[in-house]
mmCIF file of C-alpha atoms in Angstrom:
data_model
loop_
_atom_site.group_PDB
_atom_site.id
_atom_site.type_symbol
_atom_site.label_atom_id
_atom_site.label_comp_id
_atom_site.label_asym_id
_atom_site.label_seq_id
_atom_site.Cartn_x
_atom_site.Cartn_y
_atom_site.Cartn_z
ATOM 1 C CA TYR A 39 100.882 112.571 133.209
ATOM 2 C CA TYR A 40 102.836 115.827 132.852
ATOM 3 C CA TYR A 41 100.172 117.376 130.587
ATOM 4 C CA ALA A 42 97.477 116.276 133.079
ATOM 5 C CA ILE A 43 99.332 117.868 135.999
ATOM 6 C CA ARG A 44 99.861 121.063 133.955
ATOM 7 C CA GLU A 45 96.072 121.203 133.354
ATOM 8 C CA MET A 46 95.256 120.416 136.966
ATOM 9 C CA THR A 47 96.468 123.959 137.895
ATOM 10 C CA ASN A 48 93.181 125.033 136.328
ATOM 11 C CA LEU A 49 91.122 123.074 138.768
ATOM 12 C CA ALA A 50 89.233 125.211 141.340
ATOM 13 C CA ASP A 51 90.420 122.941 144.171
ATOM 14 C CA PHE A 52 94.023 122.559 142.887
ATOM 15 C CA GLN A 53 96.607 122.034 145.647
ATOM 16 C CA GLU A 54 100.306 122.342 144.881
ATOM 17 C CA ASP A 55 100.887 119.301 146.977
ATOM 18 C CA PRO A 56 102.507 116.288 145.305
ATOM 19 C CA GLU A 57 100.532 113.869 147.587
ATOM 20 C CA TRP A 58 97.233 115.532 146.543
ATOM 21 C CA ILE A 59 98.216 115.509 142.901
ATOM 22 C CA ALA A 60 99.204 111.852 142.911
ATOM 23 C CA ALA A 61 95.966 110.891 144.670
ATOM 24 C CA LYS A 62 93.809 113.039 142.319
ATOM 25 C CA LEU A 63 95.154 111.566 139.060
ATOM 26 C CA ASN A 64 93.688 108.489 137.365
ATOM 27 C CA HIS A 65 97.319 107.351 136.954
ATOM 28 C CA THR A 66 99.498 105.415 139.245
ATOM 29 C CA ILE A 67 102.175 107.845 140.206
ATOM 30 C CA THR A 68 103.997 108.661 143.446
ATOM 31 C CA ALA A 69 104.173 111.965 145.215
ATOM 32 C CA LYS A 70 107.846 112.085 144.077
ATOM 33 C CA ASP A 71 106.766 111.683 140.398
ATOM 34 C CA ALA A 72 104.270 114.594 140.902
ATOM 35 C CA LYS A 73 106.998 116.758 142.517
ATOM 36 C CA ASN A 74 109.492 115.968 139.603
ATOM 37 C CA ALA A 75 106.719 116.779 137.077
ATOM 38 C CA LEU A 76 105.981 120.125 138.724
ATOM 39 C CA THR A 77 109.652 120.986 138.732
ATOM 40 C CA ALA A 78 110.061 120.003 135.096
ATOM 41 C CA LEU A 79 106.896 121.913 134.016
ATOM 42 C CA ILE A 80 108.231 125.040 135.687
ATOM 43 C CA GLU A 81 111.704 124.661 134.186
ATOM 44 C CA LEU A 82 110.202 124.120 130.712
ATOM 45 C CA ASN A 83 108.138 127.277 131.271
ATOM 46 C CA LEU A 84 104.874 125.319 130.874
ATOM 47 C CA LEU A 85 103.843 126.509 134.314
ATOM 48 C CA ALA A 86 104.570 129.780 136.069
ATOM 49 C CA ARG A 87 103.538 131.568 139.240
ATOM 50 C CA ASN A 88 100.963 134.358 139.266
ATOM 51 C CA PRO A 89 101.477 137.444 141.462
ATOM 52 C CA ASP A 90 99.896 135.563 144.416
ATOM 53 C CA GLY A 91 102.412 132.723 144.034
ATOM 54 C CA ARG A 92 99.871 130.221 142.695
ATOM 55 C CA LEU A 93 100.904 127.971 139.771
ATOM 56 C CA LYS A 94 99.197 128.787 136.464
ATOM 57 C CA LEU A 95 99.584 127.904 132.812
ATOM 58 C CA SER A 96 102.373 130.086 131.360
ATOM 59 C CA ASN A 97 100.988 129.908 127.813
ATOM 60 C CA GLY A 98 98.066 128.590 125.877
ATOM 61 C CA HIS A 99 97.395 125.073 124.687
ATOM 62 C CA VAL A 100 100.105 122.525 124.178
ATOM 63 C CA ASP A 101 99.414 121.054 120.778
ATOM 64 C CA THR A 102 100.554 117.576 119.693
ATOM 65 C CA SER A 103 99.163 117.615 116.196
ATOM 66 C CA SER A 104 102.505 117.532 114.434
ATOM 67 C CA ASP A 105 103.071 115.098 111.572
ATOM 68 C CA LEU A 106 106.670 114.712 112.795
ATOM 69 C CA ALA A 107 107.567 111.226 113.894
ATOM 70 C CA ASP A 108 109.030 112.364 117.224
ATOM 71 C CA GLU A 109 109.657 109.453 119.604
ATOM 72 C CA GLY A 110 108.420 111.332 122.603
ATOM 73 C CA LEU A 111 105.110 112.193 120.869
ATOM 74 C CA LYS A 112 104.723 108.595 119.780
ATOM 75 C CA ARG A 113 105.082 107.345 123.403
ATOM 76 C CA PHE A 114 102.719 110.141 124.626
ATOM 77 C CA HIS A 115 99.980 109.081 122.224
ATOM 78 C CA GLN A 116 100.450 105.390 122.885
ATOM 79 C CA GLN A 117 100.105 106.068 126.632
ATOM 80 C CA LEU A 118 96.939 108.085 126.169
ATOM 81 C CA LEU A 119 95.400 105.564 123.786
ATOM 82 C CA THR A 120 96.081 102.897 126.429
ATOM 83 C CA LYS A 121 94.287 105.120 128.923
ATOM 84 C CA ALA A 122 91.394 105.420 126.482
ATOM 85 C CA HIS A 123 91.340 101.603 126.083
ATOM 86 C CA ASP A 124 91.218 101.148 129.870
ATOM 87 C CA SER A 125 88.524 103.821 130.301
ATOM 88 C CA VAL A 126 86.047 101.666 128.265
ATOM 89 C CA ARG A 127 85.681 99.468 131.314
ATOM 90 C CA ALA A 128 86.964 101.639 134.186
ATOM 91 C CA ILE A 129 84.907 104.900 133.603
ATOM 92 C CA SER A 130 81.155 104.912 133.327
ATOM 93 C CA PRO A 131 79.656 106.141 130.081
ATOM 94 C CA PRO A 132 78.150 109.363 131.490
ATOM 95 C CA LEU A 133 81.743 110.524 132.232
ATOM 96 C CA ARG A 134 83.376 109.608 128.876
ATOM 97 C CA GLU A 135 82.763 109.496 125.130
ATOM 98 C CA ILE A 136 84.188 106.656 123.104
ATOM 99 C CA SER A 137 82.909 106.473 119.590
ATOM 100 C CA GLY A 138 84.142 105.688 116.101
ATOM 101 C CA THR A 139 83.191 105.638 112.505
ATOM 102 C CA THR A 140 84.723 103.518 109.664
ATOM 103 C CA PHE A 141 84.439 104.884 106.119
ATOM 104 C CA ALA A 142 86.334 104.781 102.758
ATOM 105 C CA ILE A 143 88.030 107.948 101.462
ATOM 106 C CA LYS A 144 90.114 109.156 98.533
ATOM 107 C CA LEU A 145 93.692 109.801 99.589
ATOM 108 C CA ALA A 146 93.409 113.225 98.020
ATOM 109 C CA ASN A 147 91.145 114.134 100.949
ATOM 110 C CA LEU A 148 93.476 112.992 103.690
ATOM 111 C CA GLU A 149 95.037 116.418 104.379
ATOM 112 C CA ARG A 150 91.602 118.018 104.435
ATOM 113 C CA ALA A 151 90.428 115.434 106.985
ATOM 114 C CA LYS A 152 93.467 116.124 109.195
ATOM 115 C CA ARG A 153 92.881 119.865 109.014
ATOM 116 C CA LEU A 154 89.228 119.426 110.103
ATOM 117 C CA ILE A 155 90.244 117.129 112.954
ATOM 118 C CA ARG A 156 92.836 119.700 114.155
ATOM 119 C CA LYS A 157 90.323 122.529 113.909
ATOM 120 C CA PHE A 158 87.695 120.543 115.845
ATOM 121 C CA ARG A 159 90.196 119.846 118.649
ATOM 122 C CA LEU A 160 91.188 123.510 118.942
ATOM 123 C CA ASP A 161 87.540 124.712 118.750
ATOM 124 C CA LEU A 162 86.446 122.275 121.429
ATOM 125 C CA CYS A 163 89.323 123.233 123.738
ATOM 126 C CA ASN A 164 88.660 126.931 123.252
ATOM 127 C CA LEU A 165 84.934 126.420 123.992
ATOM 128 C CA LEU A 166 85.276 124.313 127.067
ATOM 129 C CA GLU A 167 88.530 125.098 128.838
ATOM 130 C CA GLU A 168 88.057 126.979 132.150
ATOM 131 C CA SER A 169 90.393 128.391 134.728
ATOM 132 C CA ASP A 170 88.204 127.196 137.669
ATOM 133 C CA ALA A 171 87.499 123.754 136.269
ATOM 134 C CA GLU A 172 86.211 120.613 138.088
ATOM 135 C CA ALA A 173 88.108 117.897 136.182
ATOM 136 C CA VAL A 174 90.785 117.394 133.540
ATOM 137 C CA PHE A 175 89.821 115.430 130.423
ATOM 138 C CA HIS A 176 91.889 114.382 127.411
ATOM 139 C CA LEU A 177 90.664 114.197 123.833
ATOM 140 C CA GLU A 178 92.634 111.772 121.751
ATOM 141 C CA VAL A 179 91.555 111.394 118.087
ATOM 142 C CA ALA A 180 92.903 108.572 115.989
ATOM 143 C CA PHE A 181 92.384 108.635 112.188
ATOM 144 C CA PHE A 182 94.238 105.904 110.351
ATOM 145 C CA PRO A 183 93.859 103.444 107.464
ATOM 146 C CA LEU A 184 92.437 100.001 108.096
ATOM 147 C CA THR A 185 93.557 98.834 104.613
ATOM 148 C CA LYS A 186 97.027 98.682 103.020
ATOM 149 C CA ILE A 187 97.751 101.692 100.906
ATOM 150 C CA GLU A 188 99.444 100.951 97.590
ATOM 151 C CA ARG A 189 100.430 104.549 96.762
ATOM 152 C CA LYS A 190 101.455 107.684 98.590
ATOM 153 C CA PRO A 191 98.827 110.399 99.307
ATOM 154 C CA GLU A 192 98.693 113.195 96.701
#
């Protein structure tokens, strides 16, 4: 929920109030969790204060597209995929997009596919992200083999 709270600072009605943040999120967190998240985000320089004292993003997008097998990133993606799973039933279709395609590929094209996915994510974010937004959304793309792979990608 740290990334969600970070992005919430772009909401037009954002309130730097842990109770408000906890109530606004589609997560079950406490006001204390929200307060700890704000503190950590500021300490990590992911949030900063503008001249008026209002919290704002201190830098651009936080990207999680690394191929590194970092344990924190693994947990992050597992949590968000669980949220996506839950949203199939909890959030009405006009407010979400869940879709998928299954197809066969040559492993030589795997890196190209990953580059295209990463470019799409960045392009979509650059196109839609606003500083006076109405809601925070998350795009989680999963591209993985459904069959056993007998050899390493080229």
